[in-house]
Coordinates of N, CA and C in Angstrom, one line a residue:
M13 N 9.6 0.0 21.9 CA 10.5 -0.7 21.0 C 11.2 0.3 20.1
N14 N 12.4 0.0 19.8 CA 13.2 0.8 18.8 C 13.5 0.0 17.6
L15 N 14.1 0.6 16.6 CA 14.4 -0.1 15.3 C 15.3 -1.3 15.5
E16 N 16.3 -1.1 16.3 CA 17.3 -2.2 16.6 C 16.5 -3.4 17.2
Q17 N 15.7 -3.2 18.2 CA 14.9 -4.3 18.8 C 14.0 -4.9 17.8
F18 N 13.3 -4.1 17.0 CA 12.4 -4.6 16.0 C 13.1 -5.5 15.0
L19 N 14.2 -5.1 14.5 CA 15.0 -5.9 13.5 C 15.5 -7.2 14.1
E20 N 15.9 -7.1 15.4 CA 16.4 -8.3 16.1 C 15.2 -9.3 16.2
L21 N 14.0 -8.8 16.5 CA 12.9 -9.7 16.6 C 12.6 -10.3 15.2
M22 N 12.6 -9.5 14.2 CA 12.2 -10.0 12.8 C 13.3 -11.0 12.3
D23 N 14.5 -10.7 12.6 CA 15.6 -11.6 12.2 C 15.6 -12.9 13.0
S24 N 14.9 -13.0 14.1 CA 14.8 -14.2 14.9 C 13.8 -15.2 14.3
G25 N 12.9 -14.7 13.5 CA 11.9 -15.5 12.9 C 10.6 -15.8 13.8
Q26 N 10.6 -15.1 14.9 CA 9.4 -15.3 15.8 C 8.2 -14.7 15.2
T27 N 7.1 -15.3 15.5 CA 5.8 -14.7 15.0 C 5.5 -13.4 15.7
V28 N 5.1 -12.5 14.9 CA 4.6 -11.2 15.5 C 3.1 -11.2 15.6
K29 N 2.6 -11.1 16.8 CA 1.2 -11.2 17.0 C 0.5 -9.9 16.6
A30 N -0.6 -10.0 16.0 CA -1.4 -8.8 15.6 C -1.6 -7.9 16.8
N31 N -1.5 -6.6 16.5 CA -1.7 -5.6 17.5 C -0.7 -5.6 18.7
S32 N 0.4 -6.4 18.6 CA 1.4 -6.3 19.6 C 2.3 -5.1 19.4
E33 N 3.1 -4.9 20.4 CA 4.0 -3.7 20.3 C 4.9 -3.7 19.0
A34 N 5.4 -4.9 18.6 CA 6.2 -5.0 17.4 C 5.3 -4.8 16.2
H35 N 4.1 -5.3 16.2 CA 3.2 -5.1 15.1 C 2.9 -3.6 14.9
L36 N 2.6 -2.9 15.9 CA 2.3 -1.5 15.9 C 3.6 -0.7 15.5
F37 N 4.8 -1.1 15.9 CA 6.0 -0.5 15.5 C 6.2 -0.6 14.0
M38 N 5.9 -1.8 13.5 CA 6.0 -2.1 12.1 C 5.2 -1.2 11.3
H39 N 3.9 -1.0 11.7 CA 3.0 -0.1 11.0 C 3.6 1.4 11.0
A40 N 4.1 1.8 12.1 CA 4.6 3.2 12.2 C 5.9 3.3 11.4
A41 N 6.7 2.3 11.4 CA 7.9 2.4 10.6 C 7.6 2.4 9.1
S42 N 6.5 1.7 8.7 CA 6.2 1.7 7.3 C 5.8 3.1 6.7
Q43 N 5.4 4.0 7.6 CA 5.1 5.4 7.2 C 6.3 6.1 6.6
E44 N 7.5 5.9 7.2 CA 8.7 6.5 6.7 C 9.0 5.9 5.3
A45 N 8.8 4.6 5.2 CA 9.1 3.9 3.9 C 8.1 4.4 2.8
L46 N 6.9 4.6 3.2 CA 5.9 5.1 2.2 C 6.3 6.6 1.8
R47 N 6.7 7.4 2.7 CA 7.1 8.7 2.4 C 8.4 8.8 1.5
L48 N 9.4 7.9 1.8 CA 10.6 7.9 1.0 C 10.3 7.3 -0.4
T49 N 9.5 6.3 -0.5 CA 9.3 5.7 -1.8 C 8.4 6.7 -2.6
A50 N 7.5 7.4 -2.0 CA 6.7 8.4 -2.7 C 7.7 9.5 -3.3
E51 N 8.7 9.9 -2.5 CA 9.7 10.8 -3.0 C 10.5 10.2 -4.2
L52 N 10.9 9.0 -4.0 CA 11.7 8.3 -5.0 C 10.9 8.2 -6.3
N53 N 9.6 7.8 -6.2 CA 8.8 7.5 -7.4 C 8.1 8.7 -8.0
G54 N 8.1 9.8 -7.3 CA 7.2 10.9 -7.7 C 7.8 11.8 -8.7
R55 N 9.1 11.8 -9.0 CA 9.7 12.7 -10.0 C 11.1 12.1 -10.4
Y56 N 11.7 12.7 -11.4 CA 13.0 12.3 -11.8 C 14.0 12.6 -10.7
H57 N 15.0 11.7 -10.5 CA 16.1 12.0 -9.6 C 17.4 11.5 -10.3
T58 N 18.5 12.3 -10.0 CA 19.8 11.8 -10.5 C 20.2 10.5 -9.8
V59 N 21.2 9.9 -10.3 CA 21.8 8.7 -9.6 C 22.2 9.0 -8.2
E60 N 22.8 10.1 -8.0 CA 23.3 10.5 -6.7 C 22.1 10.7 -5.7
E61 N 21.0 11.3 -6.2 CA 19.8 11.5 -5.4 C 19.1 10.2 -5.1
I62 N 19.1 9.3 -6.0 CA 18.5 8.0 -5.7 C 19.3 7.3 -4.7
L63 N 20.6 7.3 -4.8 CA 21.5 6.7 -3.8 C 21.2 7.2 -2.4
E64 N 21.0 8.6 -2.3 CA 20.8 9.2 -1.0 C 19.4 8.7 -0.4
I65 N 18.4 8.7 -1.3 CA 17.1 8.2 -0.8 C 17.1 6.8 -0.4
M66 N 17.9 5.9 -1.2 CA 18.0 4.5 -0.8 C 18.8 4.4 0.5
T67 N 19.7 5.2 0.7 CA 20.5 5.2 2.0 C 19.6 5.5 3.2
Q68 N 18.7 6.5 3.0 CA 17.7 6.9 4.0 C 16.7 5.7 4.2
L69 N 16.3 5.1 3.1 CA 15.3 4.1 3.2 C 15.8 2.8 3.9
T70 N 17.1 2.4 3.6 CA 17.6 1.2 4.2 C 18.3 1.5 5.6
G71 N 18.6 2.8 5.9 CA 19.2 3.1 7.1 C 20.7 2.8 7.2
R72 N 21.3 2.6 6.0 CA 22.7 2.3 5.9 C 23.2 2.7 4.6
P73 N 24.5 3.0 4.5 CA 25.0 3.5 3.2 C 24.8 2.4 2.1
V74 N 24.4 2.9 0.9 CA 24.2 2.1 -0.3 C 25.5 2.3 -1.2
D75 N 26.0 1.2 -1.6 CA 27.2 1.3 -2.5 C 27.0 2.1 -3.7
P76 N 27.9 3.0 -4.1 CA 27.7 3.9 -5.2 C 27.5 3.1 -6.5
T77 N 27.8 1.8 -6.6 CA 27.6 1.1 -7.8 C 26.1 0.6 -7.9
F78 N 25.3 0.7 -6.9 CA 23.9 0.3 -6.9 C 23.1 1.1 -7.9
R79 N 22.2 0.5 -8.6 CA 21.3 1.2 -9.5 C 19.9 0.6 -9.3
V80 N 18.9 1.5 -9.3 CA 17.5 1.1 -9.3 C 16.8 2.0 -10.2
F81 N 15.9 1.4 -11.0 CA 15.0 2.2 -11.9 C 13.6 2.3 -11.2
P82 N 13.3 3.5 -10.7 CA 12.0 3.7 -10.1 C 10.8 3.4 -11.1
P83 N 9.6 3.1 -10.7 CA 9.2 3.1 -9.3 C 9.7 1.8 -8.6
F84 N 10.0 2.0 -7.3 CA 10.4 1.0 -6.4 C 9.5 1.0 -5.2
Y85 N 9.1 -0.1 -4.6 CA 8.2 -0.1 -3.5 C 8.7 -1.0 -2.4
T86 N 8.6 -0.6 -1.2 CA 8.8 -1.4 0.0 C 8.0 -0.8 1.1
D87 N 7.6 -1.7 2.1 CA 6.8 -1.2 3.2 C 7.6 -1.2 4.5
C88 N 8.9 -1.3 4.4 CA 9.8 -1.2 5.5 C 11.1 -0.5 5.1
G89 N 11.9 -1.3 4.4 CA 13.2 -0.7 3.9 C 14.4 -0.9 4.8
K90 N 14.2 -1.0 6.1 CA 15.3 -1.1 7.0 C 15.9 -2.4 7.1
N91 N 15.3 -3.5 6.5 CA 15.9 -4.8 6.5 C 16.3 -5.3 5.1
I92 N 16.7 -4.3 4.3 CA 17.3 -4.6 3.0 C 18.8 -4.4 3.0
H93 N 19.5 -5.4 2.6 CA 21.0 -5.4 2.6 C 21.4 -5.5 1.1
I94 N 22.2 -4.6 0.6 CA 22.5 -4.5 -0.8 C 24.0 -4.6 -1.0
G95 N 24.5 -5.5 -1.9 CA 25.9 -5.6 -2.2 C 26.3 -4.6 -3.2
K96 N 27.4 -4.8 -3.8 CA 28.0 -4.0 -4.9 C 27.5 -4.4 -6.3
N97 N 27.4 -3.4 -7.2 CA 27.0 -3.7 -8.6 C 25.7 -4.4 -8.7
V98 N 24.7 -4.0 -7.8 CA 23.4 -4.6 -7.9 C 22.5 -3.7 -8.7
F99 N 21.7 -4.3 -9.6 CA 20.7 -3.6 -10.4 C 19.3 -4.1 -10.1
V100 N 18.4 -3.2 -9.8 CA 17.0 -3.5 -9.6 C 16.2 -2.7 -10.6
N101 N 15.4 -3.4 -11.5 CA 14.7 -2.8 -12.5 C 13.4 -2.2 -12.0
A102 N 12.6 -1.6 -12.9 CA 11.4 -0.9 -12.4 C 10.3 -1.8 -11.9
C103 N 9.5 -1.1 -11.0 CA 8.2 -1.7 -10.5 C 8.4 -2.9 -9.6
C104 N 9.6 -3.0 -8.9 CA 9.8 -4.1 -7.9 C 9.2 -3.8 -6.6
C105 N 8.8 -4.9 -5.9 CA 8.2 -4.7 -4.6 C 9.0 -5.6 -3.6
F106 N 9.6 -5.0 -2.6 CA 10.4 -5.7 -1.6 C 9.6 -5.6 -0.2
Q107 N 9.1 -6.7 0.2 CA 8.5 -6.7 1.6 C 9.6 -7.3 2.5
D108 N 10.4 -6.4 3.1 CA 11.7 -6.8 3.6 C 11.7 -7.0 5.1
Q109 N 10.6 -6.9 5.8 CA 10.6 -7.0 7.3 C 11.4 -8.2 7.8
G110 N 11.3 -9.4 7.1 CA 12.0 -10.6 7.4 C 13.4 -10.6 7.0
G111 N 13.8 -9.6 6.2 CA 15.2 -9.5 5.7 C 15.4 -9.9 4.3
I112 N 16.0 -9.0 3.5 CA 16.3 -9.3 2.1 C 17.8 -8.9 1.9
S113 N 18.6 -9.9 1.5 CA 20.0 -9.7 1.2 C 20.3 -9.9 -0.3
L114 N 20.8 -8.9 -0.9 CA 21.2 -9.0 -2.3 C 22.7 -9.0 -2.4
G115 N 23.3 -10.1 -2.9 CA 24.7 -10.2 -3.0 C 25.3 -9.4 -4.1
D116 N 26.6 -9.3 -4.2 CA 27.2 -8.5 -5.3 C 26.8 -9.0 -6.6
G117 N 26.6 -8.1 -7.5 CA 26.3 -8.4 -8.9 C 24.9 -9.0 -9.2
V118 N 24.0 -8.9 -8.3 CA 22.6 -9.4 -8.5 C 21.9 -8.5 -9.5
L119 N 21.1 -9.2 -10.3 CA 20.3 -8.5 -11.3 C 18.8 -8.9 -11.0
I120 N 18.0 -7.8 -10.8 CA 16.6 -8.0 -10.5 C 15.7 -7.4 -11.7
G121 N 14.9 -8.3 -12.3 CA 14.1 -7.8 -13.5 C 12.9 -7.0 -13.1
H122 N 12.2 -6.5 -14.1 CA 10.9 -5.8 -13.9 C 9.9 -6.5 -13.0
R123 N 9.2 -5.8 -12.1 CA 8.1 -6.3 -11.4 C 8.4 -7.6 -10.5
V124 N 9.6 -7.7 -10.0 CA 9.9 -8.8 -9.1 C 9.3 -8.5 -7.7
T125 N 8.8 -9.5 -7.1 CA 8.2 -9.4 -5.7 C 9.0 -10.3 -4.8
L126 N 9.6 -9.7 -3.8 CA 10.3 -10.4 -2.7 C 9.5 -10.3 -1.5
A127 N 8.9 -11.4 -1.0 CA 8.0 -11.3 0.2 C 8.5 -12.1 1.3
T128 N 8.8 -11.4 2.5 CA 9.4 -12.1 3.6 C 8.5 -12.3 4.8
L129 N 7.2 -12.1 4.6 CA 6.2 -12.3 5.7 C 5.1 -13.3 5.3
N130 N 4.8 -14.2 6.2 CA 3.6 -15.0 6.0 C 2.6 -14.7 7.1
H131 N 1.3 -14.8 6.8 CA 0.2 -14.6 7.7 C -0.2 -15.9 8.4
G132 N -0.8 -15.8 9.6 CA -1.3 -17.0 10.2 C -2.4 -17.6 9.3
E133 N -2.6 -18.9 9.4 CA -3.6 -19.5 8.5 C -5.0 -19.5 9.0
T134 N -5.2 -19.6 10.3 CA -6.6 -19.6 10.8 C -7.1 -18.2 10.9
A135 N -8.5 -18.1 10.8 CA -9.1 -16.8 10.9 C -8.7 -16.0 12.2
E136 N -8.5 -16.8 13.3 CA -8.2 -16.1 14.6 C -6.8 -15.5 14.6
N137 N -5.9 -16.1 13.8 CA -4.5 -15.5 13.8 C -4.1 -15.0 12.5
R138 N -5.0 -14.7 11.6 CA -4.7 -14.2 10.3 C -3.8 -13.0 10.3
G139 N -4.0 -12.1 11.3 CA -3.3 -10.9 11.4 C -1.8 -11.1 11.9
D140 N -1.5 -12.3 12.5 CA -0.2 -12.6 12.9 C 0.8 -12.7 11.7
L141 N 2.0 -12.3 11.9 CA 3.0 -12.3 10.8 C 4.2 -13.1 11.3
T142 N 4.7 -14.0 10.4 CA 5.9 -14.8 10.6 C 6.9 -14.4 9.6
P143 N 8.0 -13.8 10.0 CA 9.1 -13.4 9.1 C 10.1 -14.5 8.7
A144 N 10.6 -14.5 7.5 CA 11.7 -15.4 7.1 C 12.4 -14.7 6.0
P145 N 13.8 -14.7 6.1 CA 14.6 -14.0 5.1 C 14.6 -14.5 3.7
I146 N 14.9 -13.7 2.8 CA 15.2 -14.0 1.4 C 16.7 -13.6 1.2
V147 N 17.5 -14.6 0.7 CA 18.9 -14.3 0.4 C 19.1 -14.7 -1.0
I148 N 19.7 -13.7 -1.8 CA 20.0 -13.9 -3.2 C 21.5 -13.7 -3.3
G149 N 22.1 -14.9 -3.7 CA 23.5 -14.9 -3.8 C 24.1 -14.1 -4.9
S150 N 25.4 -13.8 -4.8 CA 26.1 -13.0 -5.8 C 25.9 -13.5 -7.2
N151 N 25.7 -12.5 -8.1 CA 25.6 -12.8 -9.5 C 24.4 -13.6 -9.9
A152 N 23.4 -13.7 -9.0 CA 22.1 -14.3 -9.4 C 21.3 -13.3 -10.3
W153 N 20.4 -13.9 -11.1 CA 19.6 -13.1 -12.0 C 18.2 -13.5 -11.8
L154 N 17.3 -12.6 -11.5 CA 15.8 -12.9 -11.4 C 15.2 -12.2 -12.5
G155 N 14.5 -12.9 -13.4 CA 13.8 -12.4 -14.6 C 12.6 -11.6 -14.2
A156 N 11.9 -11.0 -15.2 CA 10.8 -10.2 -14.9 C 9.6 -11.0 -14.3
N157 N 8.9 -10.3 -13.4 CA 7.7 -10.9 -12.8 C 7.9 -12.1 -12.0
V158 N 9.1 -12.3 -11.4 CA 9.4 -13.4 -10.5 C 8.9 -13.0 -9.1
T159 N 8.3 -14.0 -8.4 CA 7.9 -13.9 -7.0 C 8.8 -14.9 -6.2
V160 N 9.4 -14.4 -5.1 CA 10.1 -15.2 -4.2 C 9.4 -15.1 -2.8
V161 N 9.1 -16.3 -2.3 CA 8.4 -16.4 -1.0 C 9.3 -16.4 0.2
P162 N 8.8 -16.2 1.4 CA 9.7 -16.1 2.6 C 10.5 -17.4 2.8
G163 N 11.8 -17.1 3.3 CA 12.7 -18.2 3.7 C 13.5 -18.8 2.6
V164 N 13.4 -18.3 1.4 CA 14.1 -18.8 0.2 C 15.5 -18.2 0.0
T165 N 16.5 -19.1 -0.3 CA 17.8 -18.7 -0.7 C 18.0 -19.1 -2.1
I166 N 18.5 -18.1 -2.9 CA 18.8 -18.3 -4.3 C 20.3 -18.3 -4.4
G167 N 20.9 -19.4 -4.8 CA 22.3 -19.6 -4.8 C 23.1 -18.7 -5.8
E168 N 24.4 -18.5 -5.6 CA 25.2 -17.7 -6.4 C 25.1 -18.1 -7.9
G169 N 25.0 -17.1 -8.7 CA 25.0 -17.4 -10.2 C 23.8 -18.1 -10.7
A170 N 22.8 -18.3 -9.9 CA 21.5 -18.9 -10.4 C 20.8 -17.9 -11.2
I171 N 19.9 -18.5 -12.1 CA 19.0 -17.7 -12.9 C 17.6 -18.2 -12.6
V172 N 16.7 -17.3 -12.4 CA 15.3 -17.6 -12.2 C 14.5 -17.0 -13.4
A173 N 13.9 -17.9 -14.2 CA 13.2 -17.5 -15.4 C 12.0 -16.6 -15.1
A174 N 11.7 -15.7 -16.1 CA 10.6 -14.8 -16.0 C 9.3 -15.5 -15.6
G175 N 8.6 -14.9 -14.7 CA 7.3 -15.4 -14.3 C 7.3 -16.5 -13.2
A176 N 8.5 -16.9 -12.8 CA 8.6 -18.0 -11.9 C 8.1 -17.6 -10.5
V177 N 7.6 -18.6 -9.7 CA 7.3 -18.4 -8.3 C 8.2 -19.4 -7.5
V178 N 9.1 -18.8 -6.8 CA 10.2 -19.6 -6.1 C 9.7 -19.9 -4.7
T179 N 9.5 -21.1 -4.4 CA 8.9 -21.6 -3.1 C 10.0 -22.4 -2.3
R180 N 11.1 -22.7 -2.9 CA 12.2 -23.4 -2.2 C 13.5 -23.0 -2.7
D181 N 14.5 -23.3 -1.9 CA 15.9 -22.9 -2.2 C 16.3 -23.3 -3.6
V182 N 17.1 -22.4 -4.3 CA 17.7 -22.7 -5.6 C 19.1 -22.9 -5.5
P183 N 19.7 -24.0 -5.9 CA 21.1 -24.3 -5.8 C 21.9 -23.3 -6.7
P184 N 23.2 -23.0 -6.3 CA 24.0 -22.2 -7.2 C 24.1 -22.7 -8.6
L185 N 24.3 -21.8 -9.5 CA 24.5 -22.1 -10.9 C 23.4 -23.0 -11.6
T186 N 22.2 -22.7 -11.1 CA 21.0 -23.5 -11.6 C 20.0 -22.5 -12.3
V187 N 19.4 -23.0 -13.4 CA 18.3 -22.2 -14.0 C 17.0 -22.9 -13.5
V188 N 16.1 -22.1 -12.9 CA 14.8 -22.6 -12.5 C 13.7 -21.8 -13.2
G189 N 12.5 -22.4 -13.3 CA 11.4 -21.7 -13.9 C 10.1 -22.4 -13.6
G190 N 9.0 -21.7 -13.8 CA 7.7 -22.3 -13.6 C 7.0 -21.9 -12.3
I191 N 5.8 -22.5 -12.1 CA 5.1 -22.3 -10.9 C 4.6 -23.6 -10.4
P192 N 5.1 -24.1 -9.2 CA 6.3 -23.5 -8.5 C 7.6 -23.8 -9.3
A193 N 8.6 -23.0 -9.1 CA 9.8 -23.1 -9.8 C 10.4 -24.4 -9.6
R194 N 11.0 -25.0 -10.7 CA 11.7 -26.3 -10.7 C 12.9 -26.1 -11.5
T195 N 13.9 -27.0 -11.3 CA 15.2 -26.9 -12.0 C 15.0 -27.3 -13.4
L196 N 15.5 -26.4 -14.3 CA 15.5 -26.6 -15.7 C 16.8 -27.1 -16.3
R197 N 17.9 -26.6 -15.7 CA 19.2 -27.0 -16.2 C 20.3 -26.3 -15.4
D198 N 21.5 -26.7 -15.6 CA 22.7 -26.1 -15.0 C 23.1 -24.9 -15.9
V199 N 23.5 -23.8 -15.2 CA 23.9 -22.6 -15.9 C 25.1 -22.9 -16.9
R200 N 26.0 -23.8 -16.4 CA 27.2 -24.0 -17.2 C 27.0 -24.9 -18.4
K201 N 25.8 -25.4 -18.6 CA 25.5 -26.2 -19.8 C 24.7 -25.3 -20.8
P202 N 25.2 -25.3 -22.0 CA 24.5 -24.4 -23.0 C 23.1 -24.9 -23.2
R203 N 22.3 -23.9 -23.5 CA 20.9 -24.1 -23.8 C 20.8 -24.8 -25.2
R204 N 19.9 -25.8 -25.3 CA 19.7 -26.5 -26.5 C 18.8 -25.6 -27.4
S205 N 19.2 -25.5 -28.7 CA 18.5 -24.7 -29.7 C 17.3 -25.6 -30.2
S206 N 16.2 -25.0 -30.4 CA 15.0 -25.7 -30.9 C 15.0 -25.5 -32.4
R207 N 15.9 -24.8 -33.0 CA 16.0 -24.5 -34.4 C 16.6 -25.7 -35.1
T208 N 16.2 -26.0 -36.4 CA 16.8 -27.1 -37.1 C 17.6 -26.5 -38.3

């Protein structure tokens, strides 16, 4: 199996059986991600050096407007797609085997976790993995400590409040928060002040 075949399988959403060829490829591929993130996180780098490491990590050119504040963690890297003017703050974890797409202008707060894999539920198939992509629309903002689970799309211009756990799609221009995240209001409506 090569990287192209692996990504095609992951993008199909098919379950990857434990100890299968794809599963073993995934583990081998993670070693490169571990090496590159250790390099990224191990010392100071200029913006240009960070862009070069992220280009190696994702396997495709990263737009020069992209910014990330290390440390940054991923166990694959090759299924992350980053738009223009994207900012990722420190201590984020991207489990990207199932695919992570960040639209233009996306803001990601501290300690955000994007998880694109589910394990089998029964003890017999707990090692099996089912991928599902996370898509974050342009100009969306994820606050600190947000967790997004597999298969979720966050619409353009949406805001996810700090600490939320997003388990279902978020419509565009919507503010969501809580565990699990629920709609709080429309972005276009001003927040009500609690002051008198």
